[in-house]
Coordinates of C-alpha atoms and ligand atoms in Angstrom, one line a residue:
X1 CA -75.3 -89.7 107.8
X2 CA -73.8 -93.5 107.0
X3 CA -76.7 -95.0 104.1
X4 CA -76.9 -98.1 102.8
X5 CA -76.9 -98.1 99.4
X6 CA -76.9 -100.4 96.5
X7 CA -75.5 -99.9 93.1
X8 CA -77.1 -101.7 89.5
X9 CA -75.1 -101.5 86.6
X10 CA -73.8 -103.7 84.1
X11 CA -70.9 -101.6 82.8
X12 CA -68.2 -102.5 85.2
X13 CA -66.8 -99.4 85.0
X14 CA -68.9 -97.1 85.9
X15 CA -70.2 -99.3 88.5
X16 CA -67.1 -99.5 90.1
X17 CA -67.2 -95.5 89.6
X18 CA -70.6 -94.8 91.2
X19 CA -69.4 -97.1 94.1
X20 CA -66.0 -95.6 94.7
X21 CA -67.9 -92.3 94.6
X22 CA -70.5 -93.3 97.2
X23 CA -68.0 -95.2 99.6
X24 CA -65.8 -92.2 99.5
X25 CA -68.9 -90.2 101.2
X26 CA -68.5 -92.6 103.8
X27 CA -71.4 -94.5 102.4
X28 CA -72.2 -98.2 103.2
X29 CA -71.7 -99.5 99.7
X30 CA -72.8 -102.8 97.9
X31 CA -73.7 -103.8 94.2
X32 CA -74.9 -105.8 91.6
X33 CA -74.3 -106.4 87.4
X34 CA -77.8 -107.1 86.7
X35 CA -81.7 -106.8 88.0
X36 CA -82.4 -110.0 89.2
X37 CA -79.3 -110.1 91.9
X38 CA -79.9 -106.5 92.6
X39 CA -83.1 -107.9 93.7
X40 CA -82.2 -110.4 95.7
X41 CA -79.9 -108.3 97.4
X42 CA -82.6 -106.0 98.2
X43 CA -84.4 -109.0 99.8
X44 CA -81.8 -109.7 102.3
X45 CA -81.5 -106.3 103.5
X46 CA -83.1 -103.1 103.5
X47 CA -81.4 -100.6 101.4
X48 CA -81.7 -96.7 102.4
X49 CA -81.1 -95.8 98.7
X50 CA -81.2 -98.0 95.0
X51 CA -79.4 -96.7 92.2
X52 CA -80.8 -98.7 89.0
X53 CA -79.5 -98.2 85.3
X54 CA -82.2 -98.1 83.4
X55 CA -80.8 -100.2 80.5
X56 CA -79.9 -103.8 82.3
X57 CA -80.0 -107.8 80.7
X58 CA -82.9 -109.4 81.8
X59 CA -85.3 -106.4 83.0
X60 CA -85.2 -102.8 82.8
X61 CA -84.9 -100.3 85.7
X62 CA -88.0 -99.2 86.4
X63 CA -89.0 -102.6 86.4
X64 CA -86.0 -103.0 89.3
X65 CA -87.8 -100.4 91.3
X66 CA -90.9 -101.5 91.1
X67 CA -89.7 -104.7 92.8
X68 CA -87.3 -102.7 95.4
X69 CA -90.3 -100.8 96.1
X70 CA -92.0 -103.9 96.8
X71 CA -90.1 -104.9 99.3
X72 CA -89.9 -101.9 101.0
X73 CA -91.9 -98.6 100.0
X74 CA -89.4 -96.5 101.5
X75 CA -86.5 -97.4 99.7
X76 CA -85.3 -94.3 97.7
X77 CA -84.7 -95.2 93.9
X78 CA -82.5 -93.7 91.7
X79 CA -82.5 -94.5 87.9
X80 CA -80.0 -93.3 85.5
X81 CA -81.0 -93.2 82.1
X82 CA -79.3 -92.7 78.8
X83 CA -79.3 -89.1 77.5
X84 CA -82.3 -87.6 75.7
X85 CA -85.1 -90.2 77.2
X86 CA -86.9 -87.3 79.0
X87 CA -90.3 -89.5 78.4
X88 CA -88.5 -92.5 80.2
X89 CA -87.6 -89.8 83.3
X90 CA -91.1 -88.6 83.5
X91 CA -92.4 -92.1 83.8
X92 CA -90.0 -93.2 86.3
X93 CA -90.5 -90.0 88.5
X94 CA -94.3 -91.0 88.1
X95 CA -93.9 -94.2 89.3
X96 CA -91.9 -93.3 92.2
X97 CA -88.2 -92.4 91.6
X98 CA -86.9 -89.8 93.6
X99 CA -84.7 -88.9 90.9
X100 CA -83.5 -89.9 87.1
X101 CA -79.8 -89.1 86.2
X102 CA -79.2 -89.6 82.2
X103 CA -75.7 -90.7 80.8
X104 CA -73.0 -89.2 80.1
X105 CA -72.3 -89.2 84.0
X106 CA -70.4 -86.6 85.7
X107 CA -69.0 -88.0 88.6
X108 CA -69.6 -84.5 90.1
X109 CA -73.4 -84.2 89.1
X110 CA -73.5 -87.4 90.2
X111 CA -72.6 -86.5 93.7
X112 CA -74.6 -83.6 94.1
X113 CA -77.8 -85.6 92.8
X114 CA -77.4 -88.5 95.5
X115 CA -76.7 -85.9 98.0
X116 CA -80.1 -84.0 97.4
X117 CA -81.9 -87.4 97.5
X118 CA -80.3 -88.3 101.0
X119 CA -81.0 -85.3 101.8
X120 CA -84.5 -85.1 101.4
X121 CA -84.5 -88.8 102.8
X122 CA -83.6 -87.1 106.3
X123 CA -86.0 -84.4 106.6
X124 CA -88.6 -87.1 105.3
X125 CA -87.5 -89.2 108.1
X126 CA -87.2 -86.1 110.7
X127 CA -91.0 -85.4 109.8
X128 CA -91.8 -89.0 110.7
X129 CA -90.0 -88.7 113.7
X130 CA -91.9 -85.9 115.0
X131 CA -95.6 -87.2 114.6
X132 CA -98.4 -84.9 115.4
X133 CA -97.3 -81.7 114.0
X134 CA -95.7 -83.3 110.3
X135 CA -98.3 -85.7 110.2
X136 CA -100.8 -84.0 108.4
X137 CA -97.6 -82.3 106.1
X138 CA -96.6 -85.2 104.9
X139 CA -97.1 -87.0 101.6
X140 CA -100.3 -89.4 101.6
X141 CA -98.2 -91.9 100.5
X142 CA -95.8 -91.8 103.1
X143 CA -98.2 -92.4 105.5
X144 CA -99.5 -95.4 104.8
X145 CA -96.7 -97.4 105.4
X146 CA -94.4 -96.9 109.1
X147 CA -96.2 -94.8 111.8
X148 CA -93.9 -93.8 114.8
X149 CA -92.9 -96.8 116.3
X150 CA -95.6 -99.1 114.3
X151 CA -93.9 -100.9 111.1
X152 CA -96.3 -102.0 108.4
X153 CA -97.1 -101.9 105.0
X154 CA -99.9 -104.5 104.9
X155 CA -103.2 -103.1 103.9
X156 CA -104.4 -104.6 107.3
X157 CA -101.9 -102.4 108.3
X158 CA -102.5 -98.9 107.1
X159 CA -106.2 -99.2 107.6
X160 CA -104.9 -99.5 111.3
X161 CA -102.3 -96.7 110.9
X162 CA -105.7 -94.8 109.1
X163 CA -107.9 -95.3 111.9
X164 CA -105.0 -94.1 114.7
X165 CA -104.9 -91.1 112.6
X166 CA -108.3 -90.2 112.4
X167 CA -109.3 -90.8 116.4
X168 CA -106.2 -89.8 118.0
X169 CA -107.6 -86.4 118.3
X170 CA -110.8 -86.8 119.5
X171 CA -111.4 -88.1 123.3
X172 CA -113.6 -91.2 122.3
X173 CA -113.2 -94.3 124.4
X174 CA -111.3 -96.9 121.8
X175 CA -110.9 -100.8 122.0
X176 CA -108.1 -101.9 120.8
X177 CA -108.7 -106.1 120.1
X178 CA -105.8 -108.3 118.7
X179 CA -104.4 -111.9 119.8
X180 CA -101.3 -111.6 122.1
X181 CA -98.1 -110.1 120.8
X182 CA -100.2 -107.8 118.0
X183 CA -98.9 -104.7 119.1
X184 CA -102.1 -103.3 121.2
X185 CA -99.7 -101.8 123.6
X186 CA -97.8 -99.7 120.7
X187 CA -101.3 -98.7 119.3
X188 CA -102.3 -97.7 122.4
X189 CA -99.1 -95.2 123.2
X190 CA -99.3 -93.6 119.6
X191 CA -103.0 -93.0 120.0
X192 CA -101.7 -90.7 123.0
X193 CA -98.6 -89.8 121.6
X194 CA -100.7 -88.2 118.5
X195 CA -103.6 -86.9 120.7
X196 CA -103.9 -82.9 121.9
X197 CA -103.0 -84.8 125.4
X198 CA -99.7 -86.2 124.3
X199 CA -97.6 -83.9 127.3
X200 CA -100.0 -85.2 129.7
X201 CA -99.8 -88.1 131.5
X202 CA -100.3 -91.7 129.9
X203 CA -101.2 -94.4 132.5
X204 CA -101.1 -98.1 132.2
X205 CA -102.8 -100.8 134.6
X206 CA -102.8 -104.4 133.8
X207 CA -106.4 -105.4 134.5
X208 CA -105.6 -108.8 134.4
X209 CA -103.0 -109.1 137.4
X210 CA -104.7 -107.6 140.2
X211 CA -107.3 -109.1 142.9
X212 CA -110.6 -107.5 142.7
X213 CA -110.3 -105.3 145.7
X214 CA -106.3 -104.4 144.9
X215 CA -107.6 -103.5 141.2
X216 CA -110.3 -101.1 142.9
X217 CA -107.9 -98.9 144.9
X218 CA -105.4 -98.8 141.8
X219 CA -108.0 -97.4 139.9
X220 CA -109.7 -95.4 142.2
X221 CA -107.1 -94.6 145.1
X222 CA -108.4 -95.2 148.6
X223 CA -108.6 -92.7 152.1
X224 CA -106.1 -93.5 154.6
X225 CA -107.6 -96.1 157.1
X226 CA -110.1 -97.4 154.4
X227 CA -108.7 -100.9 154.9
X228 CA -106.5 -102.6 157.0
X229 CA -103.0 -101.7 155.5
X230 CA -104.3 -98.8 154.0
X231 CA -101.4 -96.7 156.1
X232 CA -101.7 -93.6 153.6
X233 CA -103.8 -91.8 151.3
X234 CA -103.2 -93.5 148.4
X235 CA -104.1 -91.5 144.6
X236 CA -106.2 -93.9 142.0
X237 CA -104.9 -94.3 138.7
X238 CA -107.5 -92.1 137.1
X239 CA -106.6 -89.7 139.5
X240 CA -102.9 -89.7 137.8
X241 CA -104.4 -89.7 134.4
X242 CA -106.9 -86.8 134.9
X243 CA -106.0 -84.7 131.5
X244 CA -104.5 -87.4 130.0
X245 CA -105.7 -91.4 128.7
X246 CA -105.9 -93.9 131.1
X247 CA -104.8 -97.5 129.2
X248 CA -106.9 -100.5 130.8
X249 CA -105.2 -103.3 129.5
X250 CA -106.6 -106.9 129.4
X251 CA -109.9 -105.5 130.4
X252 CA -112.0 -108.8 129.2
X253 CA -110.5 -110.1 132.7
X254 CA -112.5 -107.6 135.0
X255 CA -115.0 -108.6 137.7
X256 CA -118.7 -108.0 137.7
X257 CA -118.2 -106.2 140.5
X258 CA -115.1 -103.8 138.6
X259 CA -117.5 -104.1 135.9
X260 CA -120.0 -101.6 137.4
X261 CA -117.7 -99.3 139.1
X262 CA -115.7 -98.9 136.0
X263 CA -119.3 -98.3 133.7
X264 CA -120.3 -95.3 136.7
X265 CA -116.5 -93.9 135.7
X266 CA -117.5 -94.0 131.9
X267 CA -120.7 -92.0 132.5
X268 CA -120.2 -89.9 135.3
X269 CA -116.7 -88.6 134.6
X270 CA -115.6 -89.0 138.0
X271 CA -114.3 -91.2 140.8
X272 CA -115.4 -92.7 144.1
X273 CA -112.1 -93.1 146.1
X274 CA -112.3 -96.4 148.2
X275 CA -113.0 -95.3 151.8
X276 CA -114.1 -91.4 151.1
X277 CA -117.1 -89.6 151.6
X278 CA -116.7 -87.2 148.2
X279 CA -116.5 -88.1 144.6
X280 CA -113.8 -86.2 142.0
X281 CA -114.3 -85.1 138.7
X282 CA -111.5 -86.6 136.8
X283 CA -110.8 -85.8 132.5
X284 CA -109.5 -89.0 131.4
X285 CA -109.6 -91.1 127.9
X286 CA -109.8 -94.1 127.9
X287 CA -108.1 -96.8 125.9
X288 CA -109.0 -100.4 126.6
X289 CA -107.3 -103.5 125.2
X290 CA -108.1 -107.4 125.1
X291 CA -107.1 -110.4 123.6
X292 CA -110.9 -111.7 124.1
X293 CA -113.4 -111.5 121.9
X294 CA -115.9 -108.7 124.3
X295 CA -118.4 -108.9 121.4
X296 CA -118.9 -112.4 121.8
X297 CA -118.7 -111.9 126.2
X298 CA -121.4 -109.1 126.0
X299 CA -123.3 -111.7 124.4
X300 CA -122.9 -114.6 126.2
X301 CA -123.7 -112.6 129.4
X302 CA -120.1 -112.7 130.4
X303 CA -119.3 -109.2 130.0
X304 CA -121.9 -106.2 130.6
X305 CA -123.4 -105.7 127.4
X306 CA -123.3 -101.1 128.6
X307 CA -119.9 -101.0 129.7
X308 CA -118.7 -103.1 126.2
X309 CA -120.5 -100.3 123.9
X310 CA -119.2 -97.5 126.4
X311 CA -115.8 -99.2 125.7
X312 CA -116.1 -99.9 121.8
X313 CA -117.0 -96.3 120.8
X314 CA -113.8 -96.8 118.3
X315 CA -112.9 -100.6 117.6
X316 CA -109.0 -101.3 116.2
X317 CA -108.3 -104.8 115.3
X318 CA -104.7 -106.1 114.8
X319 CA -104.7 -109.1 112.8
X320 CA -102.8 -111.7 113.6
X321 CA -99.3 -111.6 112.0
X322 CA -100.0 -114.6 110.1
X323 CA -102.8 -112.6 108.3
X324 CA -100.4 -109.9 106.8
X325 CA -97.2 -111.7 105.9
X326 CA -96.2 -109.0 104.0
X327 CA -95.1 -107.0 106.9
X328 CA -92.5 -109.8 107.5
X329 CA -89.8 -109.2 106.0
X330 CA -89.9 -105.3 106.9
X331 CA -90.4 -106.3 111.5
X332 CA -87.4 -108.7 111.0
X333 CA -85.2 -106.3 109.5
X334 CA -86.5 -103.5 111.6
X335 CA -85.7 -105.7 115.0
X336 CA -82.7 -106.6 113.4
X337 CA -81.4 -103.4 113.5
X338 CA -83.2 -102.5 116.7
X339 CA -81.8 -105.5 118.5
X340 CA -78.4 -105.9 116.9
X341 CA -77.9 -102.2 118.3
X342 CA -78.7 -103.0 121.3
X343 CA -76.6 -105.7 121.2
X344 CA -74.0 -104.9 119.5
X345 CA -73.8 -106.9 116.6
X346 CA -74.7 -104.8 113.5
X347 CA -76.0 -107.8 111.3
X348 CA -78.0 -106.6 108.4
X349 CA -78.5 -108.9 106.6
X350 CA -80.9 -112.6 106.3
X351 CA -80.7 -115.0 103.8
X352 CA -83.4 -115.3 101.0
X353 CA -84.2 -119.2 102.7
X354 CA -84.4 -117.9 106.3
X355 CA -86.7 -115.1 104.9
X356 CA -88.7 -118.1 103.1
X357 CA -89.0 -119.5 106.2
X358 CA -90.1 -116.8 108.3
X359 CA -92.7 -116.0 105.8
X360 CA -93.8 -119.7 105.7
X361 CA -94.1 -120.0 109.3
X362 CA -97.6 -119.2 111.9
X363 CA -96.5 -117.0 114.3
X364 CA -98.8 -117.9 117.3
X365 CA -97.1 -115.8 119.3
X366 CA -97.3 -112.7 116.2
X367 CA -94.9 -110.1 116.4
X368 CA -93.5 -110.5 120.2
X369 CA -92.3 -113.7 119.0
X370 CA -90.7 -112.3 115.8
X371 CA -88.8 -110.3 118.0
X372 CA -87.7 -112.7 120.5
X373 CA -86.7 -115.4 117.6
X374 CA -85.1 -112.8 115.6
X375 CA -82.9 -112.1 119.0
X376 CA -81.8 -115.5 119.6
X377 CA -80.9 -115.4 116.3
X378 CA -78.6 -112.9 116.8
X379 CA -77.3 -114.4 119.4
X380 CA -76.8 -118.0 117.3
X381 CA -75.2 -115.9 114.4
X382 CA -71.8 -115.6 114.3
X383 CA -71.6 -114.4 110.8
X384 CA -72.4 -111.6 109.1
X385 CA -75.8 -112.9 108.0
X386 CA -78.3 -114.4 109.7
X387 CA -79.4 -118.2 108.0
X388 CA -81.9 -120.2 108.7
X389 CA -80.2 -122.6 111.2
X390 CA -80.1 -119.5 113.5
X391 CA -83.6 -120.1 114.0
X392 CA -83.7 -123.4 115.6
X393 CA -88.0 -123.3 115.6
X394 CA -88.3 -122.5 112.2
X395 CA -86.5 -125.4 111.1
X396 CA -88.8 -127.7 113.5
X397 CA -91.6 -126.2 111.8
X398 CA -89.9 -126.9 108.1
X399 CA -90.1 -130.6 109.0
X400 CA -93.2 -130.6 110.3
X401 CA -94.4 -128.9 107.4
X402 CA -92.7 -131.4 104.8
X403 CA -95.9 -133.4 106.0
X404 CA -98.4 -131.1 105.4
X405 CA -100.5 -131.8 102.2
X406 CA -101.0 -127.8 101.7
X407 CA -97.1 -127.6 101.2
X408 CA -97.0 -130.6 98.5
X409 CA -96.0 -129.9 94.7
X410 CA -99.1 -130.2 92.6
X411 CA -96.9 -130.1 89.3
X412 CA -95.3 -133.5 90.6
X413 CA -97.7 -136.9 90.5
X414 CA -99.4 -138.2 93.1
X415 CA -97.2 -141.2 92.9
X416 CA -94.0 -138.9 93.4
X417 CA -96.1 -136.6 96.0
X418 CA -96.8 -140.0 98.4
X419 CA -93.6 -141.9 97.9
X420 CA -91.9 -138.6 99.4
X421 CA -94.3 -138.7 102.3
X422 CA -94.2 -142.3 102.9
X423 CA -89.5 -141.8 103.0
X424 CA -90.2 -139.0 104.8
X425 CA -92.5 -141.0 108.1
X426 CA -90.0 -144.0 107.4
X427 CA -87.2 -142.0 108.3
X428 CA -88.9 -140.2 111.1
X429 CA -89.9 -143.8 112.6
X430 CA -85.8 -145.2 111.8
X431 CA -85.1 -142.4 114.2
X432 CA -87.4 -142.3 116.6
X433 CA -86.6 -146.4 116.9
X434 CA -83.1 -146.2 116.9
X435 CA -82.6 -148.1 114.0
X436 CA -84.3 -151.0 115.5
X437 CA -86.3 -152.5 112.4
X438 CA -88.6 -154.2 114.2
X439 CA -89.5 -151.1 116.1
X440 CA -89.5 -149.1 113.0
X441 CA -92.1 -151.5 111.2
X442 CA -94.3 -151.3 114.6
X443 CA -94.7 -147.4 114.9
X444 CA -95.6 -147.7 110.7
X445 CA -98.0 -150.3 111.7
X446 CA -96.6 -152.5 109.0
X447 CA -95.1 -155.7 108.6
X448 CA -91.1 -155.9 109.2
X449 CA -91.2 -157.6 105.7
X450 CA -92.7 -155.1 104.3
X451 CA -90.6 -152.3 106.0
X452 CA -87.5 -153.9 104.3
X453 CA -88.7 -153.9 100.7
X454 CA -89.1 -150.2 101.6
X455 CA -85.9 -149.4 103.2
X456 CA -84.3 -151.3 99.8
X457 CA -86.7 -149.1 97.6
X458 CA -85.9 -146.1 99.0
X459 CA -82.2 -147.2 99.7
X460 CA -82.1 -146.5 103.4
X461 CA -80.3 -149.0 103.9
X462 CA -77.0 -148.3 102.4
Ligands
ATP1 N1 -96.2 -103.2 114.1 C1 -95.2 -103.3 114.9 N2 -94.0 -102.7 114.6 C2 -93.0 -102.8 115.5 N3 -93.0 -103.4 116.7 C3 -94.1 -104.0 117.0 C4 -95.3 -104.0 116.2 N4 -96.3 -104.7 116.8 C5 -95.8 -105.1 118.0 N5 -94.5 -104.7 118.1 C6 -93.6 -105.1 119.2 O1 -93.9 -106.4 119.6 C7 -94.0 -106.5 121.1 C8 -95.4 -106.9 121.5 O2 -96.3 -105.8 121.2 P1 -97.4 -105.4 122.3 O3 -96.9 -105.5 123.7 O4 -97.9 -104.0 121.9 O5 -98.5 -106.5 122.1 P2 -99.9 -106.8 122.7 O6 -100.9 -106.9 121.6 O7 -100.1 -105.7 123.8 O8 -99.7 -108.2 123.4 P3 -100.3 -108.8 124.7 O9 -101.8 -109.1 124.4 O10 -99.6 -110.1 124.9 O11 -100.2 -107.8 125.8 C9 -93.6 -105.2 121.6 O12 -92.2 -105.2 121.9 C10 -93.8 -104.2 120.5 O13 -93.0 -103.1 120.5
MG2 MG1 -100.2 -105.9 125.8

């Protein structure tokens, strides 16, 4: 399989040896003479595999791997060490290394070595792939971090990944809460994609769509005849799910009315189809989601107080993407790769300043709208790395932010700090009156005099 690796080494030559040597496996292949580019490197792109001398200028290797491990956990890391430092190779296999090759180098050990590690990188990933049954076989460590389809390595995160683990295999009712775009859907499918019912069926409705007495024979099905336009027997969607989960989405947006009939469903196991005389026993978990806060509904008499603790037996809350940042840099890449597949355009790599700004930047939309900006992007990009100008909202948001106090450089003075404000609004207001002076000095709310002396301070003028 095609890796991407990258190569640390300050010795030319046996850089250029190690890389031949990898490129010649049909490797993807890029390096670096010293720690601090290596790291930067491994910034803009997510490496499969990091091959770090230990010995480098301005830090050492396992230093280097600490960092690449930083920015993503799953990065292999390979140090090679000078010969007879067997102390150094136990301390770097402690802290993480999948393996320490020591100098003099054999281009032919060398080989072999990086083959085992790749190696072992596919059947970790295999494993991964394959959930239930590996999931409890794998490392502890490994599971903290990407689950399935779910990318994360924000504590926030692997609490969440923790939780999924622990109640996928019971058949407790779970709310899954999170603002739009959080990934509730996602949690939802691998909470039944790691549950004993995983070949069984998995059945979505959108609460949130329907009209109450549409929503009632979804749910429950109806007899033919029930209503008018009721042509044909028609089965509910707990019908469908019976042995499997049954995932009510935006369920704050229920009726009273839906309310009840969903809380008899919760206690009685079983179904009243609209129109018939008999009830049905149906096996069904359920998984709710909502971007509401139910607590706070229950309470305000909004929502019935039963059916929210029926619901809520296990509560997951996403955060907000702007409350674990540190998953960033790891969803862009991911949908980089995802989407540039899908697309065709195998771009791997964004600039350290575009990262900057994603990382800077609010996300009220969370992760849905990491995806969508990191696809215009792609579409914008007509390089082989994606820069900040490819993401036309981000640099809206830069500007806007230039004002914001929170962003201002305490080292500077205040002086400095508020003349760079007050050339930044001048500007703004030059624009926005077309140049027109006059105009200019009216939006400040100052006099034109006075807007002069400033355009000569600040030499605008010229
Ligand atoms: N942690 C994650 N890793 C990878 N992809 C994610 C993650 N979280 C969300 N996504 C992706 O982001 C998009 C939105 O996620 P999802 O539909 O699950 O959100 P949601 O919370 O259900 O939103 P809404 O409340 O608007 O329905 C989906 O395409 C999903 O695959
Ligand atoms: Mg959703």
């Amino acid at each position: 399989m095609k890796r991407r690796i990258l190569v640390i080494e300050d010795d030319s030559t046996m850089r250029e040896g190690m890389c031949y040597s990898l490129l010649k496996e049909g490797h993807h292949v890029e390096s670096a003479e010293d720690g601090v580019k290596g790291i930067s490197l491994g910034k803009k792109k997510l490496f499969d595999l990091v091959i770090t001398d230990y010995r480098l200028k301005s830090m050492n290797g396992i230093e280097v791997m600490e960092e690449i491990k930083k920015i993503n956990p799953e990065t292999d890391v390979v140090l090679i060490t000078a010969y007879g430092t067997m102390e150094l190779a136990v301390e770097a296999i402690n802290k993480g290394a999948s393996d320490c090759i020591s100098k003099p180098l054999s281009l032919e050990d060398f080989r072999t070595r990086i083959k085992n590690v790749l190696q072992n990188r596919a059947i970790r990933e295999e494993n991964q792939r394959l959930g239930e049954e590996n999931l409890y076989l794998r490392k502890e460590v490994a599971q903290q971090y990407n689950f399935g389809e779910i990318i994360g390595h924000s504590k926030a995160m692997s609490r969440v990944f923790q939780q999924i683990r622990k109640i996928a295999p019971t058949d407790s009712s779970v709310l899954i809460t999170g603002e739009s775009g959080t990934g509730k859907e996602l949690v939802a499918h691998s909470i039944h994609n790691l549950s004993p019912r995983k070949d069984n069926p998995f059945i979505k409705v959108n609460c949130g769509v329907l009209v109450d007495s549409l929503l009632e024979s979804e749910l429950f099905g109806h007899e033919k005849g029930a209503f008018t336009n009721a042509i044909k027997r028609k089965r509910g969607k707990f019908e469908l799910a019976d042995t499997g989960s049954i995932f009510l989405d935006e369920i704050g947006d229920i009726s009273e009315n839906m309310q009840v009939k969903l809380l008899r469903v919760l206690q009685e196991k079983e179904i009243d189809r609209v129109g018939a005389e008999q009830t049905k026993k149906v096996d069904v978990r359920i998984i709710a989601a909502t971007n509401q806060n139910l607590g706070e509904l229950a309470q305000k008499g909004k929502f019935r107080e039963d059916l929210y603790y029926r619901l809520n037996v296990i509560p997951i809350h996403l955060p907000p993407l702007r409350g674990r940042k540190k998953d960033i840099p790891l969803l862009a890449h991911h949908f980089l790769e995802k989407k540039g597949a899908e697309m065709q355009k195998p771009i791997s790599m964004i600039s350290q300043k575009a990262l900057e700004a994603l990382e800077k930047y609010n996300w009220p939309g969370n992760i849905r709208e990491l995806q969508n900006l990191i696809e215009r992007a792609l579409v914008l990009c007509d390089e082989d790395e994606i820069h900040l100008h490819d993401f036309p909202v981000l640099l809206e948001n830069e500007g806007q932010n230039k004002l914001n106090v929170s962003n201002a450089n305490e080292d500077l003075p205040l002086t400095i700090v508020l003349e760079d404000i007050e050339l930044q609004l001048i500007k703004r207001a030059m624009e926005k009156a077309g140049g027109v002076k006059t105009k200019a000095a009216e939006l400040l709310g100052i006099k034109t005099s006075a807007l002069y002396y400033k355009l000569d301070k600040y030499s605008i003028l010229e």
